[in-house]
């Protein structure tokens, strides 16, 4: 089954404790992206990757890091989480077509709480 | 800079009636436009997209959207709403030549039996 998986699905942590949220897709998609969803703000793009070793900032990259060492994986790293990073996080992937990435396939989400 | 606006936080419609969820956008170049639906405790699911060509785009579950370049709008429509259409709907845009997506704030659709 074609899918995007994220782990963990739920995470409660404390301020300053480094964490990684994993994302993996089995569709051989070139484009991958991370979003956060907050009430009243919709989805905001954190980082995206056009292919292995190629990443760029979205609209809200502060406090986050990413890496793309393999095509299928795109982990999101919070080196020193703070309470304002409490949010619902989504990973997504897309084929990179002639006009660029198009419709995205989303993972089930990771609900992160930072106390 | 790219932007997307969904002016209605919530839309209520009676089952069987037509529904419209509004979206307007702002980009400098050519827009690629998308609609997604989110059911409770789920990720987003793709409904339809506009790339080029015919202004009326048909998508999943009987939804369609009309691209209007002069009004910079991409409203989502369905001729006859179902209770099961109740969900959160997001409009998104990517400007041609860029790889960044901008999503709207979402519109909650409630279809009343």
Tab-separated table of N, CA and C in Angstrom, chain B residues 25-109:
chain	number	residue	atom	x	y	z
B	25	UNK	N	-6.412	33.548	-4.013
B	25	UNK	CA	-4.967	33.392	-3.925
B	25	UNK	C	-4.263	34.617	-4.482
B	26	UNK	N	-2.979	34.715	-4.180
B	26	UNK	CA	-2.153	35.775	-4.736
B	26	UNK	C	-0.774	35.204	-5.016
B	27	UNK	N	-0.384	35.217	-6.280
B	27	UNK	CA	0.965	34.814	-6.679
B	27	UNK	C	1.435	35.759	-7.774
B	28	UNK	N	2.732	35.793	-7.996
B	28	UNK	CA	3.278	36.653	-9.048
B	28	UNK	C	3.220	35.972	-10.410
B	29	UNK	N	3.446	34.679	-10.415
B	29	UNK	CA	3.494	33.948	-11.671
B	29	UNK	C	2.301	33.033	-11.823
B	30	UNK	N	2.503	31.937	-12.543
B	30	UNK	CA	1.414	30.983	-12.750
B	30	UNK	C	1.127	30.204	-11.474
B	31	UNK	N	-0.141	30.055	-11.147
B	31	UNK	CA	-0.488	29.318	-9.923
B	31	UNK	C	-0.803	27.866	-10.212
B	32	UNK	N	-0.364	27.014	-9.315
B	32	UNK	CA	-0.848	25.642	-9.261
B	32	UNK	C	-1.680	25.566	-7.986
B	33	UNK	N	-2.935	25.169	-8.138
B	33	UNK	CA	-3.892	25.260	-7.030
B	33	UNK	C	-4.412	23.884	-6.650
B	34	UNK	N	-4.644	23.687	-5.372
B	34	UNK	CA	-5.016	22.380	-4.847
B	34	UNK	C	-6.094	22.530	-3.772
B	35	UNK	N	-6.932	21.498	-3.672
B	35	UNK	CA	-7.840	21.364	-2.546
B	35	UNK	C	-7.574	20.028	-1.860
B	36	UNK	N	-7.581	20.103	-0.509
B	36	UNK	CA	-7.413	18.919	0.315
B	36	UNK	C	-8.541	18.872	1.340
B	37	UNK	N	-8.834	17.663	1.814
B	37	UNK	CA	-9.829	17.477	2.856
B	37	UNK	C	-9.178	16.751	4.032
B	38	UNK	N	-9.573	17.157	5.230
B	38	UNK	CA	-9.063	16.514	6.438
B	38	UNK	C	-10.228	16.063	7.310
B	39	UNK	N	-10.309	14.759	7.523
B	39	UNK	CA	-11.294	14.219	8.445
B	39	UNK	C	-10.674	14.168	9.845
B	40	UNK	N	-11.497	14.116	10.885
B	40	UNK	CA	-10.962	14.141	12.260
B	40	UNK	C	-9.887	13.091	12.489
B	41	UNK	N	-8.798	13.535	13.108
B	41	UNK	CA	-7.679	12.662	13.487
B	41	UNK	C	-7.055	11.949	12.287
B	42	UNK	N	-7.094	12.584	11.146
B	42	UNK	CA	-6.482	12.009	9.947
B	42	UNK	C	-5.574	13.026	9.278
B	43	UNK	N	-4.743	12.537	8.386
B	43	UNK	CA	-3.945	13.440	7.557
B	43	UNK	C	-4.796	14.020	6.445
B	44	UNK	N	-4.216	14.911	5.670
B	44	UNK	CA	-4.946	15.535	4.565
B	44	UNK	C	-5.007	14.582	3.378
B	45	UNK	N	-6.134	14.649	2.668
B	45	UNK	CA	-6.301	13.856	1.450
B	45	UNK	C	-6.514	14.803	0.274
B	46	UNK	N	-5.840	14.519	-0.809
B	46	UNK	CA	-5.936	15.327	-2.017
B	46	UNK	C	-7.311	15.154	-2.670
B	47	UNK	N	-7.925	16.274	-3.076
B	47	UNK	CA	-9.214	16.233	-3.762
B	47	UNK	C	-9.085	16.533	-5.253
B	48	UNK	N	-8.431	17.650	-5.559
B	48	UNK	CA	-8.300	18.040	-6.963
B	48	UNK	C	-7.250	19.133	-7.099
B	49	UNK	N	-6.859	19.380	-8.345
B	49	UNK	CA	-5.844	20.396	-8.617
B	49	UNK	C	-6.138	21.104	-9.931
B	50	UNK	N	-5.640	22.333	-10.020
B	50	UNK	CA	-5.628	23.069	-11.278
B	50	UNK	C	-4.176	23.326	-11.651
B	51	UNK	N	-3.821	22.922	-12.879
B	51	UNK	CA	-2.477	23.196	-13.389
B	51	UNK	C	-2.575	24.179	-14.549
B	52	UNK	N	-3.339	23.804	-15.560
B	52	UNK	CA	-3.536	24.655	-16.719
B	52	UNK	C	-4.733	24.122	-17.479
B	53	UNK	N	-5.224	24.885	-18.466
B	53	UNK	CA	-6.289	24.363	-19.307
B	53	UNK	C	-7.678	24.713	-18.806
B	54	UNK	N	-8.566	23.739	-18.870
B	54	UNK	CA	-9.972	23.932	-18.539
B	54	UNK	C	-10.131	24.525	-17.146
B	55	UNK	N	-10.936	25.580	-17.046
B	55	UNK	CA	-11.088	26.263	-15.759
B	55	UNK	C	-11.906	25.456	-14.756
B	56	UNK	N	-12.711	24.522	-15.219
B	56	UNK	CA	-13.493	23.683	-14.321
B	56	UNK	C	-12.769	22.355	-14.150
B	57	UNK	N	-12.407	22.097	-12.915
B	57	UNK	CA	-11.636	20.897	-12.604
B	57	UNK	C	-12.510	19.954	-11.794
B	58	UNK	N	-12.531	18.694	-12.183
B	58	UNK	CA	-13.301	17.698	-11.430
B	58	UNK	C	-12.349	16.840	-10.607
B	59	UNK	N	-12.827	16.467	-9.399
B	59	UNK	CA	-11.968	15.701	-8.522
B	59	UNK	C	-12.693	14.533	-7.879
B	60	UNK	N	-12.180	14.141	-6.730
B	60	UNK	CA	-12.707	12.978	-6.024
B	60	UNK	C	-14.034	13.297	-5.345
B	61	UNK	N	-14.825	12.257	-5.107
B	61	UNK	CA	-16.055	12.309	-4.309
B	61	UNK	C	-17.071	13.301	-4.852
B	62	UNK	N	-17.050	13.576	-6.141
B	62	UNK	CA	-18.030	14.460	-6.750
B	62	UNK	C	-17.725	15.942	-6.622
B	63	UNK	N	-16.568	16.268	-6.073
B	63	UNK	CA	-16.179	17.675	-5.935
B	63	UNK	C	-15.622	18.222	-7.245
B	64	UNK	N	-15.784	19.510	-7.430
B	64	UNK	CA	-15.207	20.215	-8.556
B	64	UNK	C	-14.800	21.600	-8.094
B	65	UNK	N	-13.956	22.253	-8.871
B	65	UNK	CA	-13.521	23.597	-8.520
B	65	UNK	C	-13.379	24.408	-9.782
B	66	UNK	N	-13.661	25.692	-9.647
B	66	UNK	CA	-13.598	26.587	-10.791
B	66	UNK	C	-12.461	27.578	-10.616
B	67	UNK	N	-11.537	27.578	-11.550
B	67	UNK	CA	-10.427	28.519	-11.548
B	67	UNK	C	-10.877	29.797	-12.251
B	68	UNK	N	-10.717	30.924	-11.583
B	68	UNK	CA	-11.084	32.210	-12.167
B	68	UNK	C	-9.866	33.124	-12.063
B	69	UNK	N	-9.197	33.318	-13.184
B	69	UNK	CA	-7.940	34.074	-13.167
B	69	UNK	C	-8.173	35.544	-12.840
B	70	UNK	N	-9.224	36.130	-13.368
B	70	UNK	CA	-9.454	37.557	-13.150
B	70	UNK	C	-9.803	37.863	-11.698
B	71	UNK	N	-10.496	36.930	-11.057
B	71	UNK	CA	-10.840	37.125	-9.647
B	71	UNK	C	-9.852	36.431	-8.723
B	72	UNK	N	-8.838	35.819	-9.257
B	72	UNK	CA	-7.837	35.032	-8.507
B	72	UNK	C	-8.525	34.145	-7.475
B	73	UNK	N	-9.480	33.360	-7.958
B	73	UNK	CA	-10.214	32.488	-7.048
B	73	UNK	C	-10.194	31.055	-7.539
B	74	UNK	N	-10.446	30.156	-6.614
B	74	UNK	CA	-10.466	28.719	-6.915
B	74	UNK	C	-11.443	28.087	-5.935
B	75	UNK	N	-12.710	28.348	-6.128
B	75	UNK	CA	-13.745	27.888	-5.192
B	75	UNK	C	-14.077	26.417	-5.408
B	76	UNK	N	-14.257	25.728	-4.307
B	76	UNK	CA	-14.611	24.302	-4.315
B	76	UNK	C	-16.130	24.177	-4.311
B	77	UNK	N	-16.648	23.263	-5.132
B	77	UNK	CA	-18.100	23.128	-5.233
B	77	UNK	C	-18.500	21.672	-5.287
B	78	UNK	N	-19.763	21.450	-4.914
B	78	UNK	CA	-20.366	20.130	-5.084
B	78	UNK	C	-21.854	20.337	-5.275
B	79	UNK	N	-22.460	19.702	-6.260
B	79	UNK	CA	-23.871	19.965	-6.575
B	79	UNK	C	-24.832	19.544	-5.465
B	80	UNK	N	-24.499	18.464	-4.751
B	80	UNK	CA	-25.414	17.943	-3.741
B	80	UNK	C	-24.600	17.433	-2.553
B	81	UNK	N	-24.684	18.128	-1.438
B	81	UNK	CA	-23.845	17.805	-0.281
B	81	UNK	C	-24.355	16.570	0.458
B	82	UNK	N	-23.400	15.831	1.006
B	82	UNK	CA	-23.697	14.669	1.845
B	82	UNK	C	-23.226	14.949	3.268
B	83	UNK	N	-23.889	14.325	4.234
B	83	UNK	CA	-23.460	14.481	5.625
B	83	UNK	C	-22.002	14.053	5.773
B	84	UNK	N	-21.613	13.037	5.015
B	84	UNK	CA	-20.242	12.514	5.097
B	84	UNK	C	-19.204	13.477	4.512
B	85	UNK	N	-19.645	14.554	3.856
B	85	UNK	CA	-18.716	15.583	3.370
B	85	UNK	C	-18.256	16.506	4.495
B	86	UNK	N	-18.876	16.405	5.648
B	86	UNK	CA	-18.499	17.246	6.788
B	86	UNK	C	-17.043	16.975	7.156
B	87	UNK	N	-16.227	18.019	7.102
B	87	UNK	CA	-14.780	17.875	7.324
B	87	UNK	C	-14.165	19.264	7.242
B	88	UNK	N	-12.821	19.288	7.368
B	88	UNK	CA	-12.054	20.523	7.249
B	88	UNK	C	-11.409	20.544	5.869
B	89	UNK	N	-11.586	21.632	5.149
B	89	UNK	CA	-11.099	21.739	3.783
B	89	UNK	C	-10.024	22.818	3.682
B	90	UNK	N	-8.936	22.462	2.990
B	90	UNK	CA	-7.829	23.378	2.820
B	90	UNK	C	-7.571	23.631	1.340
B	91	UNK	N	-7.371	24.898	1.013
B	91	UNK	CA	-6.913	25.316	-0.292
B	91	UNK	C	-5.407	25.566	-0.204
B	92	UNK	N	-4.668	25.259	-1.265
B	92	UNK	CA	-3.223	25.474	-1.260
B	92	UNK	C	-2.781	25.963	-2.638
B	93	UNK	N	-1.693	26.702	-2.643
B	93	UNK	CA	-1.146	27.217	-3.901
B	93	UNK	C	0.366	27.020	-3.934
B	94	UNK	N	0.879	26.734	-5.096
B	94	UNK	CA	2.324	26.759	-5.340
B	94	UNK	C	2.536	27.593	-6.593
B	95	UNK	N	3.409	28.542	-6.485
B	95	UNK	CA	3.686	29.394	-7.636
B	95	UNK	C	4.654	28.676	-8.562
B	96	UNK	N	4.385	28.717	-9.865
B	96	UNK	CA	5.273	28.101	-10.829
B	96	UNK	C	6.688	28.639	-10.706
B	97	UNK	N	7.665	27.729	-10.746
B	97	UNK	CA	9.056	28.129	-10.596
B	97	UNK	C	9.557	28.093	-9.171
B	98	UNK	N	8.654	27.887	-8.232
B	98	UNK	CA	9.031	27.731	-6.822
B	98	UNK	C	8.619	26.341	-6.357
B	99	UNK	N	9.118	25.950	-5.202
B	99	UNK	CA	8.772	24.625	-4.668
B	99	UNK	C	8.125	24.716	-3.293
B	100	UNK	N	7.705	25.927	-2.938
B	100	UNK	CA	7.103	26.147	-1.632
B	100	UNK	C	5.583	26.192	-1.777
B	101	UNK	N	4.879	25.564	-0.829
B	101	UNK	CA	3.421	25.560	-0.826
B	101	UNK	C	2.911	26.489	0.268
B	102	UNK	N	1.813	27.164	-0.046
B	102	UNK	CA	1.116	27.980	0.935
B	102	UNK	C	-0.301	27.438	1.066
B	103	UNK	N	-0.691	27.161	2.310
B	103	UNK	CA	-2.029	26.663	2.584
B	103	UNK	C	-2.880	27.758	3.196
B	104	UNK	N	-4.183	27.669	2.955
B	104	UNK	CA	-5.113	28.542	3.641
B	104	UNK	C	-5.332	28.078	5.074
B	105	UNK	N	-6.128	28.828	5.793
B	105	UNK	CA	-6.368	28.525	7.204
B	105	UNK	C	-7.422	27.453	7.411
B	106	UNK	N	-8.073	27.042	6.325
B	106	UNK	CA	-9.043	25.961	6.430
B	106	UNK	C	-10.468	26.464	6.624
B	107	UNK	N	-11.407	25.708	6.071
B	107	UNK	CA	-12.842	25.988	6.239
B	107	UNK	C	-13.518	24.710	6.706
B	108	UNK	N	-14.215	24.832	7.812
B	108	UNK	CA	-14.925	23.658	8.328
B	108	UNK	C	-16.290	23.600	7.664
B	109	UNK	N	-16.544	22.520	6.983
B	109	UNK	CA	-17.832	22.307	6.319
B	109	UNK	C	-18.691	21.404	7.191
